[in-house]
Short mmCIF file of C-alpha atoms in Angstrom, two decimals:
data_model
loop_
_atom_site.label_atom_id
_atom_site.label_comp_id
_atom_site.label_asym_id
_atom_site.label_seq_id
_atom_site.Cartn_x
_atom_site.Cartn_y
_atom_site.Cartn_z
CA UNK A 212 11.46 51.93 33.51
CA UNK A 213 10.66 51.62 29.82
CA UNK A 214 7.38 52.68 28.22
CA UNK A 215 6.48 49.02 27.75
CA UNK A 216 6.44 48.64 31.53
CA UNK A 217 3.90 51.45 31.81
CA UNK A 218 1.83 49.95 29.03
CA UNK A 219 1.85 46.64 30.90
CA UNK A 220 0.63 48.40 34.03
CA UNK A 221 -2.18 50.02 32.05
CA UNK A 222 -3.21 46.69 30.52
CA UNK A 223 -2.91 44.57 33.66
CA UNK A 224 -4.28 47.07 36.15
CA UNK A 225 -7.07 49.10 34.56
CA UNK A 226 -7.85 50.66 37.93
CA UNK A 227 -4.37 52.17 38.25
CA UNK A 228 -4.81 55.97 38.16
CA UNK A 229 -3.42 56.88 34.77
CA UNK A 230 -6.05 59.27 33.38
CA UNK A 231 -7.36 58.41 29.93
CA UNK A 232 -7.23 62.07 28.97
CA UNK A 233 -3.62 62.44 30.07
CA UNK A 234 -1.97 65.17 32.11
CA UNK A 235 -1.73 68.95 31.89
CA UNK A 236 1.49 70.12 33.55
CA UNK A 237 0.87 73.75 34.50
CA UNK A 238 2.76 76.73 35.84
CA UNK A 239 1.34 80.20 36.46
CA UNK A 240 3.17 83.38 37.37
CA UNK A 241 1.21 85.94 39.33
CA UNK A 242 1.14 89.50 40.62
CA UNK A 243 1.51 88.15 44.15
CA UNK A 244 0.24 85.56 46.56
CA UNK A 245 -3.03 86.89 47.94
CA UNK A 246 -6.59 86.09 46.96
CA UNK A 247 -6.93 89.36 45.00
CA UNK A 248 -3.78 88.74 42.97
CA UNK A 249 -3.91 87.92 39.28
CA UNK A 250 -2.21 85.67 36.75
CA UNK A 251 0.39 87.29 34.46
CA UNK A 252 1.43 84.21 32.46
CA UNK A 253 0.47 80.57 31.95
CA UNK A 254 2.52 77.67 30.62
CA UNK A 255 1.07 74.21 29.89
CA UNK A 256 2.71 70.98 28.74
CA UNK A 257 0.19 68.34 27.73
CA UNK A 258 1.28 64.74 28.33
CA UNK A 259 -0.33 61.45 27.39
CA UNK A 260 -1.28 58.97 30.16
CA UNK A 261 2.27 57.55 30.19
CA UNK A 262 3.88 60.96 30.59
CA UNK A 263 5.04 61.48 27.00
CA UNK A 264 4.92 65.09 25.80
CA UNK A 265 2.22 65.81 23.25
CA UNK A 266 2.46 69.58 22.89
CA UNK A 267 2.87 72.79 24.86
CA UNK A 268 1.30 76.23 25.05
CA UNK A 269 2.17 79.56 26.62
CA UNK A 270 0.69 83.01 26.90
CA UNK A 271 1.34 86.18 28.87
CA UNK A 272 -1.77 87.61 30.51
CA UNK A 273 -2.59 91.26 31.08
CA UNK A 274 -3.72 91.40 34.74
CA UNK A 275 -5.23 94.87 34.41
CA UNK A 276 -3.10 96.07 37.30
CA UNK A 277 0.48 96.39 38.50
CA UNK A 278 2.31 93.15 37.54
CA UNK A 279 3.84 92.76 40.99
CA UNK A 280 7.29 91.16 41.47
CA UNK A 281 8.83 91.97 38.06
CA UNK A 282 12.26 91.04 39.44
CA UNK A 283 11.02 87.45 39.66
CA UNK A 284 8.83 86.79 36.62
CA UNK A 285 10.32 89.51 34.38
CA UNK A 286 6.98 90.70 33.01
CA UNK A 287 6.70 94.49 33.18
CA UNK A 288 3.61 96.60 32.52
CA UNK A 289 5.09 97.40 29.10
CA UNK A 290 5.48 93.69 28.30
CA UNK A 291 1.89 93.00 29.31
CA UNK A 292 0.21 96.07 27.82
CA UNK A 293 -0.74 94.29 24.59
CA UNK A 294 -1.17 90.83 26.14
CA UNK A 295 -4.65 89.26 26.23
CA UNK A 296 -6.67 89.41 29.44
CA UNK A 297 -7.67 86.21 31.23
CA UNK A 298 -11.21 86.17 29.78
CA UNK A 299 -9.61 86.39 26.32
CA UNK A 300 -7.42 83.31 26.90
CA UNK A 301 -9.89 81.33 29.04
CA UNK A 302 -11.36 79.34 26.14
CA UNK A 303 -7.93 78.27 24.89
CA UNK A 304 -6.78 77.42 28.40
CA UNK A 305 -9.91 75.34 28.87
CA UNK A 306 -8.98 73.36 25.76
CA UNK A 307 -5.55 72.72 27.26
CA UNK A 308 -6.98 71.48 30.55
CA UNK A 309 -10.20 69.74 29.55
CA UNK A 310 -10.30 66.06 30.46
CA UNK A 311 -6.83 66.05 31.98
CA UNK A 312 -5.39 65.88 35.48
CA UNK A 313 -3.71 69.17 36.36
CA UNK A 314 -0.12 68.63 37.52
CA UNK A 315 1.81 71.41 39.26
CA UNK A 316 4.49 71.96 41.87
CA UNK A 317 2.45 73.03 44.88
CA UNK A 318 -0.66 72.34 42.83
CA UNK A 319 -3.08 73.96 45.25
CA UNK A 320 -1.50 77.35 44.56
CA UNK A 321 -1.70 77.07 40.75
CA UNK A 322 -5.19 75.58 40.91
CA UNK A 323 -6.42 78.26 43.31
CA UNK A 324 -5.14 81.08 41.10
CA UNK A 325 -6.72 79.53 37.99
CA UNK A 326 -9.98 78.77 39.79
CA UNK A 327 -10.24 82.37 41.01
CA UNK A 328 -9.75 83.73 37.50
CA UNK A 329 -12.57 81.56 36.16
CA UNK A 330 -14.77 82.46 39.16
CA UNK A 331 -14.32 86.17 38.41
CA UNK A 332 -15.83 85.43 34.99
CA UNK A 333 -18.72 83.53 36.55
CA UNK A 334 -17.36 80.22 35.26
CA UNK A 335 -15.25 77.28 36.40
CA UNK A 336 -12.09 75.62 35.18
CA UNK A 337 -12.64 72.25 33.45
CA UNK A 338 -10.46 70.40 35.97
CA UNK A 339 -11.72 67.54 38.12
CA UNK A 340 -8.46 66.35 39.67
CA UNK A 341 -4.95 67.58 40.30
CA UNK A 342 -1.65 66.04 41.34
CA UNK A 343 1.00 67.88 43.35
CA UNK A 344 4.56 66.88 42.52
CA UNK A 345 5.69 67.94 46.01
CA UNK A 346 3.37 65.31 47.49
CA UNK A 347 4.44 62.75 44.88
CA UNK A 348 8.14 63.35 45.61
CA UNK A 349 7.46 62.94 49.32
CA UNK A 350 5.52 59.72 48.79
CA UNK A 351 8.30 58.37 46.58
CA UNK A 352 10.72 59.14 49.45
CA UNK A 353 13.18 60.76 47.12
CA UNK A 354 16.45 61.71 48.86
CA UNK A 355 15.99 65.48 48.59
CA UNK A 356 17.27 68.27 50.84
CA UNK A 357 13.99 70.10 50.20
CA UNK A 358 11.10 69.97 47.76
CA UNK A 359 11.84 73.04 45.66
CA UNK A 360 11.45 72.57 41.92
CA UNK A 361 15.15 73.26 41.34
CA UNK A 362 16.12 70.56 43.84
CA UNK A 363 13.78 68.06 42.22
CA UNK A 364 15.10 68.99 38.78
CA UNK A 365 18.68 68.46 39.93
CA UNK A 366 17.79 65.02 41.28
CA UNK A 367 16.56 63.92 37.85
CA UNK A 368 19.24 65.78 35.86
CA UNK A 369 16.84 68.30 34.34
CA UNK A 370 18.39 71.69 33.53
CA UNK A 371 16.21 74.80 33.94
CA UNK A 372 16.78 77.44 31.25
CA UNK A 373 14.72 80.34 32.59
CA UNK A 374 13.48 80.08 36.17
CA UNK A 375 10.07 81.66 36.83
CA UNK A 376 9.17 81.70 33.16
CA UNK A 377 5.87 79.83 33.11
CA UNK A 378 6.64 77.76 30.01
CA UNK A 379 10.13 76.73 31.11
CA UNK A 380 8.97 75.90 34.63
CA UNK A 381 6.22 73.75 33.07
CA UNK A 382 8.83 72.08 30.84
CA UNK A 383 11.10 71.33 33.79
CA UNK A 384 8.20 69.93 35.75
CA UNK A 385 7.07 67.78 32.82
CA UNK A 386 10.56 66.30 32.54
CA UNK A 387 10.61 65.66 36.30
CA UNK A 388 7.10 64.20 36.33
CA UNK A 389 7.78 61.58 33.68
CA UNK A 390 10.41 59.60 35.66
CA UNK A 391 8.41 60.18 38.86
CA UNK A 392 5.42 58.57 37.19
CA UNK A 393 7.50 55.58 36.24
CA UNK A 394 8.94 55.24 39.73
CA UNK A 395 5.41 55.30 41.12
CA UNK A 396 4.29 52.55 38.72
CA UNK A 397 7.34 50.47 39.55
CA UNK A 398 6.68 50.80 43.28
CA UNK A 399 2.96 50.14 42.83
CA UNK A 400 2.37 53.49 44.53
CA UNK A 401 -1.07 54.98 44.65
CA UNK A 402 -0.84 58.36 42.93
CA UNK A 403 -1.89 61.30 45.14
CA UNK A 404 -4.78 62.49 42.98
CA UNK A 405 -6.84 65.22 44.63
CA UNK A 406 -10.38 66.24 43.75
CA UNK A 407 -10.63 69.91 42.76
CA UNK A 408 -13.43 71.98 44.29
CA UNK A 409 -14.20 75.05 42.13
CA UNK A 410 -14.19 78.34 43.98
CA UNK A 411 -17.72 79.70 44.39
CA UNK A 412 -17.26 82.53 46.91
CA UNK A 413 -14.64 85.21 46.24
CA UNK A 414 -15.72 87.29 49.20
CA UNK A 415 -15.52 91.06 48.87
CA UNK A 416 -12.53 91.50 46.61
CA UNK A 417 -10.89 94.90 46.57
CA UNK A 418 -8.28 94.98 43.86
CA UNK A 419 -6.17 97.91 44.88
CA UNK A 420 -3.42 97.63 42.30
CA UNK A 421 -0.05 96.51 43.56
CA UNK A 422 0.27 93.61 45.94
CA UNK A 423 2.12 93.69 49.18
CA UNK A 424 3.06 90.05 48.83
CA UNK A 425 6.52 89.14 47.85
CA UNK A 426 6.57 86.75 44.95
CA UNK A 427 5.42 83.84 42.94
CA UNK A 428 8.26 82.55 45.01
CA UNK A 429 10.45 79.44 44.96
CA UNK A 430 8.30 76.45 44.24
CA UNK A 431 8.29 74.51 47.48
CA UNK A 432 6.36 74.13 50.70
CA UNK A 433 2.62 74.19 51.19
CA UNK A 434 -0.13 76.61 50.25
CA UNK A 435 0.38 78.60 53.44
CA UNK A 436 3.96 79.36 52.38
CA UNK A 437 2.56 81.20 49.35
CA UNK A 438 0.06 83.32 51.25
CA UNK A 439 0.83 86.65 52.85
CA UNK A 440 0.99 86.23 56.60
CA UNK A 441 -2.12 87.55 58.34
CA UNK A 442 -2.06 88.28 62.03
CA UNK A 443 -5.34 87.57 63.73
CA UNK A 444 -6.20 88.53 67.31
CA UNK A 445 -5.77 85.65 69.71
CA UNK A 446 -8.97 83.72 70.34
CA UNK A 447 -10.22 84.93 73.74
CA UNK A 448 -11.91 81.65 74.68
CA UNK A 449 -10.31 78.50 76.11
CA UNK A 450 -10.45 75.37 73.98
CA UNK A 451 -13.43 73.28 75.18
CA UNK A 452 -12.11 70.17 73.43
CA UNK A 453 -13.16 68.16 70.41
CA UNK A 454 -16.37 68.73 68.56
CA UNK A 455 -18.91 65.96 69.05
CA UNK A 456 -21.24 64.85 66.22
CA UNK A 457 -24.80 66.16 66.52
CA UNK A 458 -23.56 68.88 68.90
CA UNK A 459 -22.99 72.57 68.14
CA UNK A 460 -19.59 74.14 67.80
CA UNK A 461 -18.48 75.98 70.93
CA UNK A 462 -16.50 79.18 70.97
CA UNK A 463 -12.83 78.51 71.55
CA UNK A 464 -12.74 75.28 69.52
CA UNK A 465 -9.65 74.87 67.37
CA UNK A 466 -10.70 74.48 63.71
CA UNK A 467 -8.27 73.51 60.95
CA UNK A 468 -9.08 73.70 57.24
CA UNK A 469 -7.44 71.56 54.57
CA UNK A 470 -7.61 71.32 50.80
CA UNK A 471 -9.98 73.11 48.43
CA UNK A 472 -12.98 75.05 49.65
CA UNK A 473 -15.72 76.56 47.52
CA UNK A 474 -15.59 79.57 49.83
CA UNK A 475 -12.39 81.53 49.41
CA UNK A 476 -10.02 80.25 52.12
CA UNK A 477 -9.30 83.65 53.66
CA UNK A 478 -13.02 84.49 53.68
CA UNK A 479 -13.78 81.16 55.38
CA UNK A 480 -11.06 81.71 57.98
CA UNK A 481 -12.46 85.19 58.68
CA UNK A 482 -15.85 83.61 59.37
CA UNK A 483 -14.24 81.10 61.72
CA UNK A 484 -12.52 83.84 63.70
CA UNK A 485 -15.64 86.04 63.76
CA UNK A 486 -17.59 83.14 65.31
CA UNK A 487 -15.15 83.03 68.23
CA UNK A 488 -13.33 79.93 67.02
CA UNK A 489 -9.57 79.50 66.80
CA UNK A 490 -8.10 79.14 63.29
CA UNK A 491 -5.62 76.29 63.64
CA UNK A 492 -2.76 76.11 61.15
CA UNK A 493 -1.97 72.46 61.93
CA UNK A 494 -3.66 69.37 63.33
CA UNK A 495 -2.81 67.82 66.68
CA UNK A 496 -4.60 65.88 69.40
CA UNK A 497 -5.91 69.26 70.66
CA UNK A 498 -7.60 70.15 67.36
CA UNK A 499 -11.36 70.23 67.76
CA UNK A 500 -12.33 69.74 64.12
CA UNK A 501 -10.88 69.46 60.63
CA UNK A 502 -12.81 70.89 57.70
CA UNK A 503 -12.04 69.23 54.38
CA UNK A 504 -14.01 68.31 51.30
CA UNK A 505 -12.01 65.12 50.84
CA UNK A 506 -11.81 62.88 53.90
CA UNK A 507 -9.29 60.57 52.31
CA UNK A 508 -7.18 63.52 51.13
CA UNK A 509 -3.42 63.62 50.82
CA UNK A 510 -2.73 66.83 52.69
CA UNK A 511 -0.60 66.76 55.81
CA UNK A 512 -3.57 67.91 57.91
CA UNK A 513 -5.86 65.20 56.56
CA UNK A 514 -3.29 62.50 57.20
CA UNK A 515 -2.61 63.79 60.70
CA UNK A 516 -6.35 63.94 61.48
CA UNK A 517 -6.66 60.27 60.62
CA UNK A 518 -3.70 59.45 62.87
CA UNK A 519 -4.97 61.28 65.97
CA UNK A 520 -8.69 60.77 65.41
CA UNK A 521 -9.65 64.39 64.91
CA UNK A 522 -13.33 64.72 63.86
CA UNK A 523 -13.79 65.67 60.20
CA UNK A 524 -16.65 67.41 58.39
CA UNK A 525 -16.98 68.79 54.90
CA UNK A 526 -17.38 72.46 54.05
CA UNK A 527 -21.17 72.38 53.63
CA UNK A 528 -21.66 70.77 57.05
CA UNK A 529 -19.24 73.21 58.64
CA UNK A 530 -21.01 76.26 57.19
CA UNK A 531 -24.24 74.88 58.66
CA UNK A 532 -22.56 74.49 62.06
CA UNK A 533 -21.27 78.06 61.88
CA UNK A 534 -24.86 79.33 61.93
CA UNK A 535 -25.27 78.46 65.63
CA UNK A 536 -22.03 78.43 67.58
CA UNK A 537 -22.54 78.03 71.32
CA UNK A 538 -21.23 80.98 73.26
CA UNK A 539 -18.63 80.84 75.94
CA UNK A 540 -17.80 83.49 78.52
CA UNK A 541 -14.27 84.82 78.00
CA UNK A 542 -12.06 84.38 81.05
CA UNK A 543 -11.79 87.60 83.00
CA UNK A 544 -8.42 89.03 83.81
CA UNK A 545 -7.27 88.71 87.41
CA UNK A 546 -8.10 91.88 89.32
CA UNK A 547 -5.19 94.15 89.95
CA UNK A 548 -4.49 95.24 93.49
CA UNK A 549 -5.23 98.87 94.30
CA UNK A 550 -3.06 100.70 96.82
CA UNK A 551 -4.56 101.77 100.10
CA UNK A 552 -5.35 105.46 100.16
CA UNK A 553 -2.71 107.44 101.82
#
């Protein structure tokens, strides 16, 4: 589709979600995947509302710790020794993002890492909305074997020059996003814009240097695929069923969480488990409750909740419910037979 087609869409449909401020296509490389990990480089391509490149910006970032998977992002401690810290680049990054929709491949990951860095400074990133190109590719029903960035690039004939370099990954994504944007306009597709909730609770961070997580990883899959696996003890209580409005939570209820939360996700999940609730990683007809700050969200869990009728509350309401969870008696194990005395 030609630019004139996009201009016609903008003129004829002022409500169509092309942001007036344009787009900020972002990639970050990190020391790892956990909530205590840090950013080691940022690349940004700024696009106008129609997806045309305006400029780009890149910087390495000194994380103040071991840089993590050097074999992936290529940034050693020596490379980063003289690089600016995040607080030193925050103002410039804010200028790159201000007034724009953040676009990234698995956008929740990039947004979460950026939001944490600002939260550590006591501030917040100037981002109100984001768009995930994985979700957009899925909604466009592109014939892809998977949703990795390299696969998406190959579909549109975009050639990566340096994988896992933040600026080149941002360039590749910008070149992929432009035709995707046009396909969406041509199909009259509602763009999957997601409201960003700034992180307000980092929990008790203990930055112990190197990360045990494996990588900034191939860009594909959901946020959970970027997080180090955490094994939690099995919930000892049976599932009492769905939560009912105006009723307390009951131990054993299966609680799923989707999208951004002001409380760090791992901290929030810890609180769920400590209350005797089951942390559900997906939504089904057996899920008691979905916690999300955007009821009409585009996440798989939010969509599934609407399909099966799972009750939904926002984070603030859920934190209030967590204050008084009704107790349940754990099932006792069946008594074992004791042999008769000889």
